[in-house]
Short mmCIF file of C-alpha atoms and ligand atoms in Angstrom, two decimals:
data_model
loop_
_atom_site.label_atom_id
_atom_site.label_comp_id
_atom_site.label_asym_id
_atom_site.label_seq_id
_atom_site.Cartn_x
_atom_site.Cartn_y
_atom_site.Cartn_z
CA MET R 103 3.43 22.53 -16.25
CA ILE R 104 2.60 21.75 -19.62
CA LEU R 105 2.80 17.99 -20.49
CA ASN R 106 4.51 17.13 -23.78
CA LYS R 107 6.17 14.11 -25.21
CA ASN R 108 9.38 14.62 -23.29
CA ASN R 109 8.28 14.96 -19.70
CA GLU R 110 4.90 12.65 -20.53
CA SER R 111 7.38 9.47 -20.78
CA LYS R 112 8.87 10.17 -17.33
CA ILE R 113 5.45 9.79 -15.72
CA ILE R 114 4.97 6.37 -13.91
CA ASN R 115 1.06 5.62 -14.45
CA GLY R 116 0.19 3.77 -11.71
CA LYS R 117 -3.48 3.92 -12.99
CA ASN R 118 -2.55 1.57 -15.97
CA TYR R 119 0.02 -0.68 -13.80
CA SER R 120 -3.16 -1.61 -11.56
CA LYS R 121 -5.58 -2.47 -14.16
CA ASP R 122 -2.84 -4.92 -15.55
CA PHE R 123 -1.96 -6.57 -12.20
CA LEU R 124 -5.82 -6.44 -11.11
CA ILE R 125 -6.95 -8.69 -14.31
CA HIS R 126 -3.95 -11.48 -13.10
CA VAL R 127 -6.17 -11.02 -9.41
CA SER R 128 -9.41 -11.15 -10.63
CA ASN R 129 -8.30 -14.38 -13.01
CA LEU R 130 -7.37 -15.62 -9.64
CA ALA R 131 -10.64 -14.99 -7.46
CA PHE R 132 -12.67 -16.47 -10.34
CA LYS R 133 -10.87 -19.81 -10.25
CA PHE R 134 -11.05 -19.41 -6.27
CA GLU R 135 -14.99 -19.52 -7.00
CA ASN R 136 -14.64 -22.43 -9.02
CA LEU R 137 -12.72 -24.36 -6.60
CA LEU R 138 -14.36 -23.32 -3.45
CA ASN R 139 -17.98 -22.15 -4.58
CA ARG R 140 -17.79 -18.52 -3.32
CA LYS R 141 -15.85 -15.43 -4.05
CA PRO R 142 -12.90 -14.70 -1.57
CA CYS R 143 -14.03 -12.20 1.04
CA LEU R 144 -12.91 -8.97 2.54
CA ALA R 145 -14.01 -7.38 5.76
CA VAL R 146 -13.43 -3.53 6.03
CA ILE R 147 -14.01 -1.78 9.36
CA LEU R 148 -14.18 1.92 9.28
CA ILE R 149 -14.67 3.73 12.53
CA GLY R 150 -15.73 7.54 12.77
CA ASP R 151 -16.54 9.78 9.63
CA ASP R 152 -13.10 10.92 8.47
CA ASN R 153 -13.71 12.23 4.74
CA ALA R 154 -10.68 10.83 3.60
CA SER R 155 -11.05 7.64 5.06
CA LYS R 156 -14.51 7.02 3.92
CA VAL R 157 -12.97 7.63 0.32
CA TYR R 158 -10.32 5.14 0.29
CA VAL R 159 -12.97 2.77 1.90
CA LYS R 160 -15.47 3.45 -0.81
CA ASN R 161 -12.71 2.91 -3.60
CA LYS R 162 -11.56 -0.63 -1.94
CA ILE R 163 -15.32 -1.71 -1.88
CA LEU R 164 -15.95 -0.81 -5.75
CA THR R 165 -12.52 -2.42 -6.76
CA ALA R 166 -13.44 -5.68 -5.21
CA LYS R 167 -16.66 -5.99 -6.78
CA ASP R 168 -14.89 -5.27 -10.03
CA THR R 169 -12.27 -8.39 -9.20
CA ASN R 170 -14.56 -10.45 -8.31
CA ILE R 171 -13.88 -10.12 -4.57
CA LYS R 172 -16.99 -9.96 -2.04
CA SER R 173 -16.90 -7.44 0.05
CA ILE R 174 -18.46 -6.65 3.81
CA GLU R 175 -18.26 -3.15 5.24
CA ILE R 176 -18.78 -2.41 8.95
CA LEU R 177 -19.20 0.96 10.13
CA LEU R 178 -18.86 2.14 13.75
CA SER R 179 -19.39 5.38 15.31
CA ASN R 180 -16.34 7.79 16.27
CA ASN R 181 -17.32 6.85 19.77
CA THR R 182 -17.37 3.20 19.54
CA SER R 183 -15.27 1.83 22.66
CA GLU R 184 -11.87 -0.15 21.80
CA ILE R 185 -13.52 -3.62 23.45
CA ASN R 186 -16.61 -2.79 21.19
CA LEU R 187 -14.16 -3.05 17.93
CA LEU R 188 -11.84 -5.72 19.49
CA ASN R 189 -15.04 -7.79 19.65
CA GLU R 190 -16.32 -7.01 16.04
CA ILE R 191 -12.61 -8.28 14.82
CA ASN R 192 -13.07 -11.11 17.26
CA LYS R 193 -16.26 -12.37 15.50
CA LEU R 194 -14.68 -11.76 11.68
CA ASN R 195 -11.24 -13.77 13.07
CA ASN R 196 -13.80 -16.95 13.87
CA ASP R 197 -16.11 -16.39 10.98
CA ASP R 198 -14.60 -19.04 8.21
CA ARG R 199 -16.30 -17.31 5.26
CA ILE R 200 -14.01 -14.46 5.69
CA ASP R 201 -10.27 -14.71 4.33
CA GLY R 202 -9.03 -10.88 4.96
CA ILE R 203 -9.88 -8.50 7.75
CA LEU R 204 -8.74 -4.18 7.43
CA VAL R 205 -9.14 -2.03 9.62
CA GLN R 206 -9.27 1.55 8.34
CA LEU R 207 -6.55 4.07 9.53
CA PRO R 208 -6.46 6.29 11.37
CA LEU R 209 -8.50 5.37 14.53
CA PRO R 210 -9.88 7.94 17.14
CA ASP R 211 -7.40 8.94 19.95
CA HIS R 212 -9.19 6.50 22.58
CA ILE R 213 -8.51 3.37 20.50
CA GLN R 214 -5.11 1.87 20.53
CA VAL R 215 -3.52 1.02 17.14
CA LYS R 216 -1.21 -1.67 18.38
CA LYS R 217 -3.86 -3.72 20.42
CA VAL R 218 -6.25 -3.29 17.10
CA VAL R 219 -3.30 -4.76 14.87
CA ASN R 220 -2.34 -7.68 17.36
CA SER R 221 -6.21 -8.91 17.42
CA ILE R 222 -6.44 -9.47 13.71
CA SER R 223 -5.56 -13.13 13.05
CA PRO R 224 -2.29 -13.31 11.15
CA LYS R 225 -4.07 -15.81 8.42
CA LYS R 226 -6.47 -12.93 7.61
CA ASP R 227 -4.25 -9.93 7.78
CA VAL R 228 -4.51 -8.19 4.65
CA ASP R 229 -2.70 -5.36 5.69
CA GLY R 230 0.42 -7.39 6.76
CA PHE R 231 0.54 -4.93 9.97
CA HIS R 232 0.47 -8.01 12.52
CA PRO R 233 3.92 -8.75 14.02
CA GLN R 234 3.93 -12.08 13.10
CA ASN R 235 3.62 -11.33 9.23
CA PHE R 236 5.79 -7.96 9.72
CA GLY R 237 8.56 -10.40 11.61
CA ASN R 238 8.52 -12.57 8.71
CA LEU R 239 8.73 -9.82 6.14
CA ILE R 240 12.06 -8.15 8.07
CA LEU R 241 13.53 -11.74 8.07
CA GLY R 242 13.12 -12.00 4.36
CA ASN R 243 10.94 -14.87 5.02
CA GLU R 244 7.39 -15.19 2.84
CA THR R 245 4.44 -13.35 4.07
CA VAL R 246 1.78 -10.87 3.46
CA VAL R 247 3.40 -7.41 2.51
CA PRO R 248 1.84 -4.07 3.01
CA CYS R 249 -0.09 -2.62 0.12
CA THR R 250 1.58 0.64 0.00
CA PRO R 251 5.44 -0.81 0.13
CA LEU R 252 4.47 -3.69 -2.37
CA GLY R 253 2.67 -1.54 -4.84
CA CYS R 254 5.62 1.12 -4.74
CA TRP R 255 7.62 -2.10 -5.12
CA TYR R 256 5.58 -3.42 -8.07
CA MET R 257 5.90 -0.32 -9.96
CA LEU R 258 9.81 -0.22 -9.50
CA LYS R 259 10.62 -3.76 -10.56
CA LYS R 260 8.28 -3.03 -14.00
CA GLU R 261 10.25 0.33 -14.49
CA LEU R 262 14.09 -0.80 -13.34
CA ASN R 263 13.73 -4.52 -13.61
CA ASP R 264 16.65 -5.32 -11.56
CA LEU R 265 17.36 -2.77 -8.46
CA THR R 266 20.93 -4.47 -7.30
CA GLY R 267 23.06 -2.16 -6.43
CA TYR R 268 20.82 0.96 -6.56
CA HIS R 269 20.39 3.59 -3.66
CA ALA R 270 17.38 3.83 -2.08
CA VAL R 271 16.15 6.78 0.12
CA VAL R 272 13.07 6.22 2.00
CA ILE R 273 11.72 9.44 3.39
CA GLY R 274 9.69 8.34 6.26
CA ARG R 275 9.79 5.84 8.95
CA SER R 276 5.77 4.91 9.53
CA ASN R 277 5.09 1.26 9.93
CA ILE R 278 2.85 1.30 6.88
CA VAL R 279 5.25 2.80 4.66
CA GLY R 280 8.72 3.36 5.53
CA LYS R 281 10.00 0.38 7.65
CA PRO R 282 8.46 -2.42 5.44
CA MET R 283 9.55 -0.19 2.32
CA GLN R 284 12.87 -0.84 3.94
CA SER R 285 12.95 -4.41 3.73
CA LEU R 286 11.68 -5.06 0.47
CA LEU R 287 14.28 -2.78 -0.90
CA ILE R 288 17.01 -4.25 1.42
CA LYS R 289 15.80 -7.92 -0.22
CA GLU R 290 16.07 -6.51 -4.14
CA ASN R 291 20.06 -5.74 -2.99
CA CYS R 292 19.56 -2.02 -2.74
CA THR R 293 21.76 0.06 -0.30
CA VAL R 294 19.09 1.75 1.62
CA THR R 295 18.92 4.92 3.47
CA VAL R 296 15.92 5.46 5.89
CA ALA R 297 15.59 9.06 6.57
CA HIS R 298 12.99 11.14 8.34
CA SER R 299 11.38 14.74 9.29
CA LYS R 300 14.43 14.67 12.05
CA THR R 301 17.37 13.64 9.39
CA ARG R 302 19.95 16.26 9.62
CA GLY R 303 20.83 17.40 5.79
CA LEU R 304 17.72 15.85 4.44
CA ALA R 305 18.31 17.37 1.08
CA GLU R 306 21.63 16.44 0.14
CA ILE R 307 20.97 12.93 1.18
CA SER R 308 18.07 12.59 -0.71
CA ASN R 309 19.65 14.27 -3.64
CA LYS R 310 22.21 11.21 -3.54
CA ALA R 311 19.11 8.79 -4.13
CA ASP R 312 19.05 6.28 -7.34
CA ILE R 313 15.42 5.49 -6.05
CA LEU R 314 13.67 8.19 -4.10
CA ILE R 315 10.51 6.89 -1.98
CA ALA R 316 8.79 10.04 -0.77
CA ALA R 317 6.66 9.09 2.10
CA ILE R 318 6.98 11.95 4.77
CA GLY R 319 3.40 12.91 4.84
CA ARG R 320 4.23 16.99 3.84
CA PRO R 321 2.81 18.72 1.17
CA GLU R 322 5.24 19.42 -1.84
CA PHE R 323 7.91 19.06 0.79
CA ILE R 324 10.47 17.47 -1.59
CA THR R 325 11.58 20.17 -4.09
CA SER R 326 14.42 20.74 -6.55
CA GLU R 327 17.36 20.41 -4.37
CA PHE R 328 15.86 17.27 -3.00
CA ILE R 329 16.30 15.77 -6.85
CA ASN R 330 18.72 14.42 -8.91
CA SER R 331 18.57 13.80 -12.71
CA ASN R 332 19.16 9.85 -12.46
CA SER R 333 16.34 9.49 -9.86
CA VAL R 334 13.22 7.33 -9.81
CA ILE R 335 10.66 8.79 -7.72
CA ILE R 336 7.92 7.07 -6.02
CA ASP R 337 5.63 9.76 -4.53
CA VAL R 338 3.45 7.87 -1.58
CA GLY R 339 2.15 11.43 -0.13
CA ILE R 340 -1.97 12.28 -0.55
CA ASN R 341 -2.38 15.60 0.68
CA ARG R 342 -5.51 17.74 0.42
CA VAL R 343 -4.22 21.32 -0.33
CA ASN R 344 -7.13 24.11 -1.25
CA LYS R 345 -9.65 21.03 -2.50
CA LYS R 346 -6.49 19.65 -4.66
CA LEU R 347 -4.70 16.38 -3.94
CA VAL R 348 -1.10 16.91 -3.62
CA GLY R 349 2.01 14.34 -3.38
CA ASP R 350 4.94 14.84 -0.90
CA VAL R 351 6.96 15.99 -4.11
CA ARG R 352 6.37 19.16 -5.85
CA PHE R 353 5.46 17.50 -9.20
CA GLN R 354 6.74 19.99 -11.61
CA ASP R 355 10.15 19.84 -9.81
CA GLY R 356 10.31 15.99 -10.13
CA LEU R 357 8.85 16.03 -13.70
CA LYS R 358 11.88 18.74 -14.88
CA ILE R 359 14.57 17.19 -12.94
CA ALA R 360 13.93 13.38 -12.28
CA LYS R 361 14.36 10.68 -14.51
CA LYS R 362 10.98 9.10 -13.53
CA ILE R 363 8.12 10.40 -11.19
CA THR R 364 4.50 8.83 -9.99
CA PRO R 365 1.99 11.23 -10.38
CA VAL R 366 -0.94 12.35 -7.53
CA PRO R 367 -3.20 11.22 -8.06
CA GLY R 368 -2.69 8.47 -10.36
CA GLY R 369 -0.01 6.78 -8.95
CA VAL R 370 0.73 4.77 -5.84
CA GLY R 371 -2.82 4.88 -4.86
CA PRO R 372 -4.22 2.98 -7.47
CA MET R 373 -1.45 0.39 -6.82
CA THR R 374 -2.06 0.24 -2.92
CA ILE R 375 -5.63 -0.76 -3.78
CA ALA R 376 -4.79 -3.34 -6.52
CA CYS R 377 -2.30 -5.01 -3.93
CA LEU R 378 -5.12 -5.25 -1.07
CA MET R 379 -7.11 -7.24 -3.73
CA TYR R 380 -4.04 -9.57 -4.04
CA ASN R 381 -3.40 -9.85 -0.45
CA THR R 382 -7.10 -10.58 -0.10
CA VAL R 383 -7.35 -13.54 -2.91
CA LYS R 384 -3.50 -14.95 -1.57
CA LEU R 385 -5.01 -15.20 1.97
CA ALA R 386 -8.28 -16.90 0.84
CA TYR R 387 -6.24 -19.29 -1.10
CA ARG R 388 -4.00 -20.18 1.69
CA ARG R 389 -6.68 -19.96 4.58
CA ASN R 390 -8.14 -22.71 2.35
CA ASN R 391 -5.14 -25.11 1.57
CA GLN R 392 -5.19 -24.34 -2.04
CA MET R 393 -2.30 -24.18 -4.23
CA PHE R 394 -1.45 -20.26 -4.52
CA ASN R 395 1.31 -19.37 -7.07
CA GLU R 396 2.93 -16.30 -6.35
CA ILE R 397 2.98 -13.70 -9.23
CA LEU R 398 4.70 -11.52 -6.95
CA LEU R 399 8.12 -11.46 -5.07
N1 GUN F 500 -5.01 4.09 6.17
C1 GUN F 500 -3.84 4.58 5.23
N2 GUN F 500 -3.32 3.73 4.53
C2 GUN F 500 -3.69 2.47 5.09
C3 GUN F 500 -3.41 1.35 4.92
O1 GUN F 500 -2.38 0.73 3.91
N3 GUN F 500 -4.23 -0.01 5.57
C4 GUN F 500 -5.40 0.46 6.41
N4 GUN F 500 -5.93 -0.24 7.15
N5 GUN F 500 -5.31 1.87 6.80
C5 GUN F 500 -4.80 3.07 6.21
#
């Protein structure tokens, strides 16, 4: 589709939002270094050689460097045992120089995600996946918010400001996106519908949305009949089709019909990484009993 002035203004530029946000985060990271004489530090564990995971981890490490955050990368082979991984996490939990721990998902089948998530200290849980942090999110308490939903929330607040009363439809019920997204939107006084692949009449429900969060994990699944002219669409999908990245929304349909839409790439992805940096710096301040003025939520 050819971009012109009319439809270009509909695109929510996640890349630009993330750049602005990372300036704040790096200022906080420099302030931390002045106070503590060391940079905030993020440890990333990557298991196996999934190509997409490798690219995500590389982007996280590069962004950390640009944001004055130290990072440590721990690479484990695909046949690493669960106990070996848990031992690595335990070492990081007990290392006072580490502020945040991220284990890149998905994991090989022989390792239980639940065990791994539960083993990361809630004080170093930059993903916000630990039941203690997740529970606090559902209760509406101050907590560490999972990075992807936090990035979606940030862009919605920038675009719409007050979300009160909007009907938000979240398509997808994963622990990483759908469930935490629901909690954030409820806190913003939205009316929230969580739908998923087994929902009956998905297109009609989706078509009623003022805010549509597409996180179903199927390439270009959301087409014109799911979209109304008043909707703001946040496309969380990252799918590789014929060597090209596409979202869960057929972009040309969204661009033609919706009020606003995030592109893939250049939408949610960069904001997710920026929020990971934010969570790392926030936990670094907290762990070291330094005053942290929340710039979000
Ligand atoms: N894999 C895909 N998204 C994520 C995420 O937000 N955190 C982690 N740890 N792994 C992921």
